Amino acid sequence: DKLYFDGLCWSGVSYSVVARGLRAAGRNGASASASVSASASLVGERKQVLKNVSGGCARGRTLAVMGHSGCGKSSLLDVVRGERSGEGVSGRVLIDGRDRSPDFARQSGYVQQTENLLSTATVREALTTSARLRLRNAGGGEVTRAEVHRKVESVIEELGLHNCADSLVGDEMVR
């Protein structure tokens, strides 16, 4: 019956949103009303994105969340990180058995489905940019360049990125 272990744990996480429009529309020129699927929501109706999801990741381990497009992977990670809260969000998130801190979202991150990285930046530059945006000192202020550098080098070491740290991130055009 132990709800937690050393690391990150979530239990009973549910998330719903208010629909802003019809979910699906015809690609072949059909009217929206003729092509709406059974799971589509009408404007103003609540759509369940996550329902009673539980899981976790032990300290020092990497977590991979996989599934088809639209199944709620990013929504789950946003709720666990605290990026989404308020009406429509429920469940419990613990870190080492304690409630997640309010600044956990700023201290954590994940690789999104779509690349949001500058293709002309190196891996080290991309990590440095992310660190500058996320890291704060104990008083909530900005950290020094030396502290950012130490953190970036620590992440490069931990992830084994030495061989590609100075390579371009790239995209479909830049490889």
Backbone as a ProteinNet text record, in pm:
[ID]
protein_1_A
[PRIMARY]
DKLYFDGLCWSGVSYSVVARGLRAAGRNGASASASVSASASLVGERKQVLKNVSGGCARGRTLAVMGHSGCGKSSLLDVVRGERSGEGVSGRVLIDGRDRSPDFARQSGYVQQTENLLSTATVREALTTSARLRLRNAGGGEVTRAEVHRKVESVIEELGLHNCADSLVGDEMVR
[TERTIARY]
81.2	0	85.5	214.7	304.1	283.7	244.7	213.3	339.7	449.9	568.6	692.3	797.6	929.4	1026.8	1155.9	1252.4	1247	1204.7	1192.1	1059.7	1014	892.2	777.9	663.4	549.3	420.6	330.3	199.9	91.7	-20.4	-127.6	-263	-350.6	-485.8	-493.1	-397.8	-394.5	-502.8	-587	-691.3	-684.4	-721.8	-715.3	-824.6	-901.9	-1004.1	-1000.1	-1043.5	-1044.7	-1183.4	-1211.8	-1336.5	-1309.1	-1387.8	-1368	-1396.6	-1310.6	-1326.5	-1389.9	-1397.2	-1454.6	-1467	-1515.1	-1526.7	-1388.2	-1371.1	-1239.8	-1192.7	-1281.9	-1239.2	-1321	-1258.6	-1327.4	-1284.4	-1370	-1340.9	-1224.7	-1140.3	-1028.2	-1068.4	-1176.5	-1216.6	-1324.3	-1334.7	-1433.4	-1568.3	-1584.1	-1710.7	-1732.3	-1854.9	-1883.5	-1841.3	-1812.9	-1768.6	-1873.3	-2000	-2103.6	-2109.6	-2070.2	-2074.7	-1952.9	-1845.9	-1723.4	-1680.2	-1761.8	-1724.5	-1726.9	-1618.9	-1612.8	-1691.7	-1715	-1792	-1722.8	-1589.9	-1517	-1503.1	-1553.5	-1541	-1626.1	-1582.5	-1656	-1708.6	-1825.6	-1882.7	-1832.1	-1839.7	-1794.2	-1858.2	-1775.7	-1824	-1833.1	-1828.2	-1832.7	-1694.2	-1692.2	-1566.9	-1517.6	-1390.4	-1326.7	-1223.4	-1235.3	-1141.3	-1014.8	-901	-773.1	-698.5	-696.5	-633	-733.9	-736.2	-830.3	-760.7	-739.9	-687.8	-556.7	-458.5	-328.8	-231.2	-160.9	-60.9	69.6	180.2	309.6	421.7	542.1	654	785.3	888	1023	1118.3	1195.3	1289.8	1400.2	1450.5	1559	1676.6	1730.3	1846.4	1815.3	1688.7	1649.1	1587.5	1586.1	1522.6	1385.6	1287.3	1151.5	1114.8	1064.6	1014.2	863.3	790.2	644.7	611.6	554.8	530.5	382.4	338.3	200.7	173.1	56.1	22.5	-7.7	-6.6	-33.4	-169.9	-175.2	-302.2	-349	-265.7	-310.9	-291.8	-226.2	-213.5	-76.1	27.3	163.5	209.8	201.1	245.6	158.4	29	-61.5	-22.9	7.5	49.6	174.8	275.1	400	378.4	292.5	262.3	192.8	99	30.1	128.2	210.1	307.1	405	449.4	544.2	478.9	344.8	276	249.7	272.8	246.4	97.2	18.6	-127.3	-183	-269.4	-328.6	-464.7	-532.6	-662.1	-776.3	-882.7	-1002	-969.8	-1019.2	-997.5	-876.9	-796.4	-676.7	-694	-668.9	-673.4	-567.9	-543.5	-443.7	-333.6	-238.3	-129.5	3.9	97.7	233.4	330.1	416.7	512.2	654.2	746.4	888.6	951.6	1007.4	1064.9	965.1	837.4	734.3	673.8	718.7	664.4	597.8	499.8	432.1	532.5	509.1	593.8	602.7	720.7	739.4	678.8	639	577.6	668.5	799.8	890.7	944.7	881.4	926.4	926.6	827.3	820.6	943.8	993.1	1111.5	1238	1235.7	1353	1357.6	1250.6	1243.3	1212.8	1227.2	1197.7	1181.9	1134.5	1122.6	1136.4	1170.7	1185.7	1046.6	1002.8	869	860.6	736.1	714.6	772.1	756.8	810.7	934	1032.9	1156	1133.1	1172.2	1163.9	1303.7	1400.5	1538.9	1584	1669.1	1726	1821.2	1794.1	1871.5	2017.6	2047	2184.7	2263.8	2201.5	2270.9	2335.4	2443	2502.1	2423.3	2445.9	2381.1	2415.4	2541.6	2585.5	2514.4	2501.6	2432.2	2284.4	2221	2079.6	2060	2147.5	2140.1	2166.2	2259.1	2290.4	2170.4	2105.6	1986.8	1877.5	1853.4	1753.4	1790.3	1915.9	1960.5	1943.4	1976.8	1961.2	1815.2	1724.2	1581.9	1525.1	1580.4	1524.1	1589	1719.7	1791.1	1773.9	1752.7	1744.6	1823.2	1876.4	1947.9	1847.9	1898	1811	1717	1761	1677.8	1582.9	1585.5	1496	1555.6	1679	1743.6	1819	1872.6	1948.1	2078.6	2122.8	2248.8	2361.1	2484.3	2599	2625.6	2701.8	2741.6	2820.8	2903.7	2984.1	2893.3	2786.5	2692.9	2618.6	2579.2	2512.4	2608.1	2733.4	2833.6	2852.1	2864	2881.3	2761.3	2640.5	2519.9	2513.9	2543.5	2541.2	2643.2	2762.9	2865.7	2826.5	2758.4	2710.6	2606.5	2514.7	2412	2476.3	2572.4	2643	2711.1	2775.1	2841.1	2738.8	2632.1	2531	2463.1	2439.5	2372.4	2468.5	2597.4	2696	2698.3	2691.8	2684.5	2817.1	2927.2	3057.2	3087.8	3058.3	3093	3011	2893.7	2809.6	2778.7	2839.5	2808	2831	2925.8	2955.4	2905.4	2818.4	2754.3	2624.8	2584.4	2459.6	2340.9	2237.8	2113.7	2053.4	2045.2	1996.2	1845.3	1796.7	1655.4	1645.5	1531.6	1515.6	1613.9	1651.4	1741.4	1887.1	1911.5	2048.5	2074.4	2169.4	2204.4	2351.7
-119.8	0	126.2	112.1	227.2	304.9	432.3	516	565.1	569.3	630.9	543.7	584.7	527	641	617.9	724.1	763.1	882.3	931.3	1002.8	1003.1	1071.8	971.3	1004	913.2	993.8	944.7	1009.5	904.1	945.1	850.4	916.6	846.7	894.8	1024.4	1047	1171.6	1169.6	1271.7	1290.2	1433.5	1452.6	1585.4	1595.3	1700.6	1724.3	1870.2	1895.6	2030.8	2061.2	2189.4	2230.4	2244.5	2176	2178	2317.1	2361	2492.4	2482.7	2363.8	2345.8	2199.1	2167.4	2028.6	1968.6	1844.5	1779.4	1745.8	1704.7	1658.5	1727.1	1751.2	1806.6	1727.4	1722.5	1643.7	1698.1	1610.1	1651.3	1655.9	1589.9	1581.9	1683.6	1787.8	1890.9	1865.6	1754.7	1726.2	1826.8	1853.7	1947.8	1887	1971.7	1923.7	1832.9	1865.7	1784.2	1643.8	1628.8	1497.1	1413.3	1475.8	1401	1393.6	1438.6	1435.5	1293	1252.9	1116.6	1107.8	987.1	965.4	1024.4	1038.1	1090.4	1241.6	1307	1451.4	1518.5	1636.2	1712	1839.8	1880	2005.3	2118.7	2240.4	2357.7	2359.7	2379.3	2390.1	2259.2	2146.4	2017.4	1984.3	1910.1	1869.7	1741.2	1740.3	1625.6	1567.5	1438.9	1371.3	1337.5	1393.2	1368.6	1256.6	1260	1157.3	1111.9	981.8	931.8	832.7	875.5	789.8	721	798.9	746	746.8	637.8	627.1	575.1	614.3	568.3	633.2	613.7	673.4	646.1	707.7	692.1	698.7	593.3	587.8	691.5	737.7	836.1	784.4	871.7	837.1	757.8	735.5	659	751.8	707	780.1	719.2	804.5	759.2	786.9	686.3	703.5	685.2	786	777.4	766.5	653.6	629.5	602	633.8	608.6	680.2	653.4	714.4	863	934.2	1077.9	1106.4	1200.6	1240.5	1157.7	1064.7	977.9	1040.2	1156.9	1226.1	1224.5	1185.8	1179.6	1316.3	1417.3	1551.5	1606.9	1580.6	1626.9	1564.3	1433.7	1367.7	1433.5	1453.1	1513.2	1656.7	1731.4	1868.5	1869.4	1777.2	1768.8	1726.5	1624.8	1577	1688	1764.5	1873.9	1992.7	2003	2116.8	2228.6	2202.8	2302.9	2324.3	2222.6	2232.5	2207.3	2296.2	2281.8	2350.7	2342	2407.9	2318.3	2381	2306.8	2202.2	2082.7	1974.8	1888.7	1925.4	1848	1791.4	1661.5	1599.4	1490	1442.1	1339.1	1389.9	1304.5	1339	1312.5	1405.8	1391.5	1407.4	1307.6	1307.8	1294.3	1357.5	1341.7	1295.9	1176.8	1115.8	1114.5	1088.7	1076.3	1206.3	1318.9	1450.2	1516	1601	1672.7	1750.9	1753.8	1824.3	1972.4	2030.7	2172.4	2258.9	2382	2470.5	2502.7	2496.7	2530.5	2406.6	2291	2167.3	2179.2	2247	2260.6	2332.6	2429.6	2502.5	2419.6	2325.4	2243	2117.1	2087.4	1964.1	1996.1	1896	1916.4	1783.9	1789.8	1669.2	1705.3	1606.6	1625.5	1616.6	1723.7	1728.4	1649.3	1621.2	1545.1	1617.3	1747.4	1825.5	1898.1	1908	1974.7	2124.3	2177.8	2321.1	2379.1	2313.8	2355.5	2426.4	2523.4	2595.5	2502.2	2476.5	2377.6	2417	2546.1	2592	2598.3	2559.6	2556.7	2420.2	2416.4	2288.5	2230.4	2104	2040.2	2117.1	2153.8	2228.9	2364	2434	2563.8	2548.3	2443.9	2420.1	2391.7	2309.4	2281.2	2406.4	2489.2	2612.9	2707.3	2719.7	2805.2	2754.9	2625.2	2567.1	2591.7	2572.9	2594.1	2739.2	2832.1	2974.4	3010.7	2945.9	2974	2906.4	2793.5	2715	2737.2	2750.5	2749.5	2879.5	2864	2976.6	2937.9	3037.9	3007.2	2990	2961.8	2935.4	3052.2	3173.9	3291.9	3322.8	3241.1	3262.7	3348.2	3396.7	3479.6	3398.5	3467.8	3400.7	3343.6	3235.3	3173.5	3232.4	3214.4	3268.7	3187	3244.2	3171.8	3046.4	3056.6	2941.2	2828.6	2863.1	2760.9	2696.7	2776.9	2723.6	2629.5	2671.1	2589.6	2455.5	2458.6	2334.8	2241.8	2296.7	2215	2154.2	2233.3	2183	2071.8	2090.7	1987.3	1861.9	1878	1764.3	1684.2	1753.9	1687	1615.5	1680.1	1617.6	1489.2	1493.5	1375.9	1267.1	1305.5	1208.6	1137.8	1211.5	1153.8	1095.6	1105.6	1050.1	1120.8	1252.3	1331.1	1393.9	1350.1	1411.3	1410.3	1301	1289.8	1380.5	1425.5	1509.8	1645.6	1679	1803.4	1927.9	1922.2	2038.4	2020.9	1923	1901.9	1983.4	2019.4	2093.3	2003.6	2064.6	1992.3	1949	2040.3	2009	1998.6	1981.2	1959.5	1887.9	1896.9	1829	1881.5	2008	2070.9	2069.6	2075.3	2081.1	1951.8	1870.8	1743.8	1740.6
0	0	0	-18.5	-19.1	-148.1	-135.9	-251.3	-320.7	-253.7	-310	-291.9	-360.5	-347.7	-370.8	-361.8	-386.9	-533.2	-559.4	-695.8	-714.2	-837.2	-875.9	-886	-827.1	-827.1	-843.5	-927.5	-940.8	-928.9	-870.7	-844.7	-868.7	-940.7	-964.5	-1043.4	-1131.4	-1207.8	-1315.4	-1311.5	-1411.8	-1461.2	-1587.6	-1647.9	-1753.5	-1745.4	-1847.1	-1888.3	-2009.7	-2065.1	-2119.8	-2133.6	-2196.8	-2345.4	-2426.3	-2571.7	-2626.2	-2716.6	-2779.1	-2916.4	-2970	-3103.4	-3134.7	-3250.3	-3290.8	-3305.1	-3262	-3262.9	-3403.3	-3489.4	-3621.6	-3730	-3841.1	-3957.6	-4079.5	-4178.1	-4297.3	-4376.6	-4428.4	-4512.4	-4658.5	-4691.8	-4832	-4866.6	-4782.4	-4811.1	-4748.2	-4675.9	-4609.4	-4497.8	-4466.6	-4358.3	-4226.1	-4128	-3997.9	-3935.3	-3950.5	-3887.5	-3947.3	-4069.9	-4134.3	-4100.4	-4051	-4030.6	-3884.4	-3792.5	-3651.5	-3601.3	-3534.1	-3480.9	-3351.6	-3305.6	-3183.8	-3061.8	-3066.4	-2950.9	-2954.1	-3057.5	-3067.2	-2961.1	-2917.6	-2817.9	-2880.5	-2839.3	-2886.1	-2798.9	-2849.5	-2776.2	-2637.8	-2534.3	-2397.7	-2322.2	-2389.9	-2321	-2265.2	-2154.2	-2093.2	-2159.3	-2197.7	-2263.3	-2167.9	-2135.3	-2045.2	-2123.1	-2081.2	-2147	-2075.7	-1942.6	-1860.2	-1755.3	-1726	-1626.3	-1534.2	-1409.4	-1302.8	-1341.8	-1385.9	-1429.8	-1312.5	-1294	-1188.4	-1247.8	-1187.7	-1235.6	-1158.1	-1206.6	-1137.8	-1207.3	-1153.7	-1205.6	-1087.7	-1069.5	-958.4	-977.5	-867.2	-867.7	-949.7	-1036.2	-1116.6	-1242.3	-1271	-1389.3	-1493	-1617.2	-1726.3	-1750.5	-1775.6	-1800.7	-1945.7	-2015.5	-2151.6	-2147.7	-2194.2	-2202.9	-2350.8	-2390.2	-2531.8	-2556.4	-2675.6	-2715.7	-2846	-2902	-3029.9	-3013.1	-3122	-3122	-3062.2	-2969.7	-2911.1	-2793.2	-2744.1	-2634.7	-2496.6	-2487.5	-2359.8	-2297.7	-2373.2	-2317.9	-2267.3	-2351.6	-2312.6	-2201.2	-2207.3	-2101.2	-1967.4	-1967.3	-1843.9	-1787.7	-1871.4	-1824.3	-1776.6	-1844.1	-1800.8	-1664.5	-1642.9	-1513.6	-1405.1	-1431.3	-1332.1	-1296	-1393.8	-1368.3	-1298.3	-1304.8	-1244	-1341.8	-1471	-1574.3	-1594.7	-1565.2	-1575.4	-1437.5	-1393.6	-1261	-1260.4	-1148.2	-1134.9	-1176.8	-1226.1	-1263.9	-1370.5	-1349.5	-1444.7	-1415.5	-1314.1	-1279	-1138.9	-1123.8	-991.8	-984.3	-864.2	-842.1	-753	-726.5	-635.4	-701.9	-684.3	-736.9	-619.9	-601.7	-492.1	-545.2	-474.5	-502.3	-371.6	-374.3	-253.8	-138.4	-170.2	-68.1	-21.4	-75.8	-36.8	-156.1	-126.6	-234.9	-318	-447.4	-542.7	-503.2	-514.8	-482.3	-592.3	-559.1	-658.7	-777.5	-758.4	-868.6	-940.2	-922	-985.9	-1138	-1195.2	-1341.2	-1394.7	-1320.6	-1365.5	-1349.1	-1257.1	-1230	-1315.7	-1385.1	-1463.3	-1608.4	-1692.5	-1833.4	-1903.6	-2025.5	-2106.3	-2252.5	-2332.7	-2476.6	-2538.1	-2600	-2656.4	-2786.5	-2828.3	-2950.9	-3071.5	-3074.3	-3184.8	-3135.1	-3220.4	-3179.9	-3166.2	-3052.4	-3028.4	-3011.7	-3072.3	-3059	-3186.8	-3170	-3283.6	-3357.7	-3484.3	-3559.7	-3578.5	-3570.4	-3590.7	-3459.9	-3348.9	-3220.2	-3200.9	-3123.8	-3087.1	-2970.1	-2940.9	-2826.7	-2699.3	-2683.3	-2564.9	-2557.3	-2669.7	-2670.6	-2637.1	-2688.5	-2658.9	-2510.1	-2451.7	-2308.1	-2224.9	-2269.8	-2199.2	-2201.1	-2314.2	-2324	-2229.3	-2229.8	-2140.6	-1994.4	-1959.7	-1821.5	-1779.9	-1867.2	-1833.6	-1807.8	-1880.3	-1861.9	-1737.1	-1696.6	-1586.2	-1450.6	-1447.6	-1320.4	-1242.9	-1113.3	-1020.3	-896.5	-825.3	-701.8	-587.6	-468.3	-353.7	-324.7	-354.1	-330.7	-445.3	-549	-662.4	-772.8	-752.6	-853.4	-957.1	-1056.3	-1161.8	-1107.4	-1168.7	-1130	-1215.5	-1171.4	-1244.2	-1369.6	-1461.2	-1582.4	-1547	-1442.9	-1399.8	-1351	-1278	-1229.5	-1346.2	-1444.4	-1563.8	-1636.3	-1653.6	-1721.7	-1650.6	-1516.8	-1439.4	-1458.1	-1456.2	-1471.6	-1611.4	-1713.7	-1851.5	-1868.6	-1820.1	-1831.6	-1754.7	-1641.5	-1562.9	-1641.8	-1709.7	-1790.1	-1909.4	-1974.5	-2086.7	-2040.6	-1924.6	-1867.5	-1834.4	-1765.3	-1720.7	-1837.8	-1946.3	-2062.5	-2165.5	-2139.9	-2232.2	-2367	-2365.5	-2489	-2530.6	-2472.3	-2503.7	-2652.6	-2720.7	-2862.6	-2952.7	-2905.9	-2991.8	-2930.5	-2817.7	-2747	-2832	-2924.1	-3007.7	-3150.8	-3171.1	-3301.7	-3307.4	-3428.6	-3445.1	-3411.9	-3351.9	-3324.4	-3457.1	-3551.7	-3685.1	-3693.8	-3814.7	-3842.2	-3977.7	-4043.1	-4171.6	-4277.3	-4266.4	-4363.6	-4320.2	-4189.5	-4135.6	-4060.3	-4109.4	-4044.6	-4015.6
[MASK]
+++++++++++++++++++++++++++++++++++++++++++++++++++++++++++++++++++++++++++++++++++++++++++++++++++++++++++++++++++++++++++++++++++++++++++++++++++++++++++++++++++++++++++++++

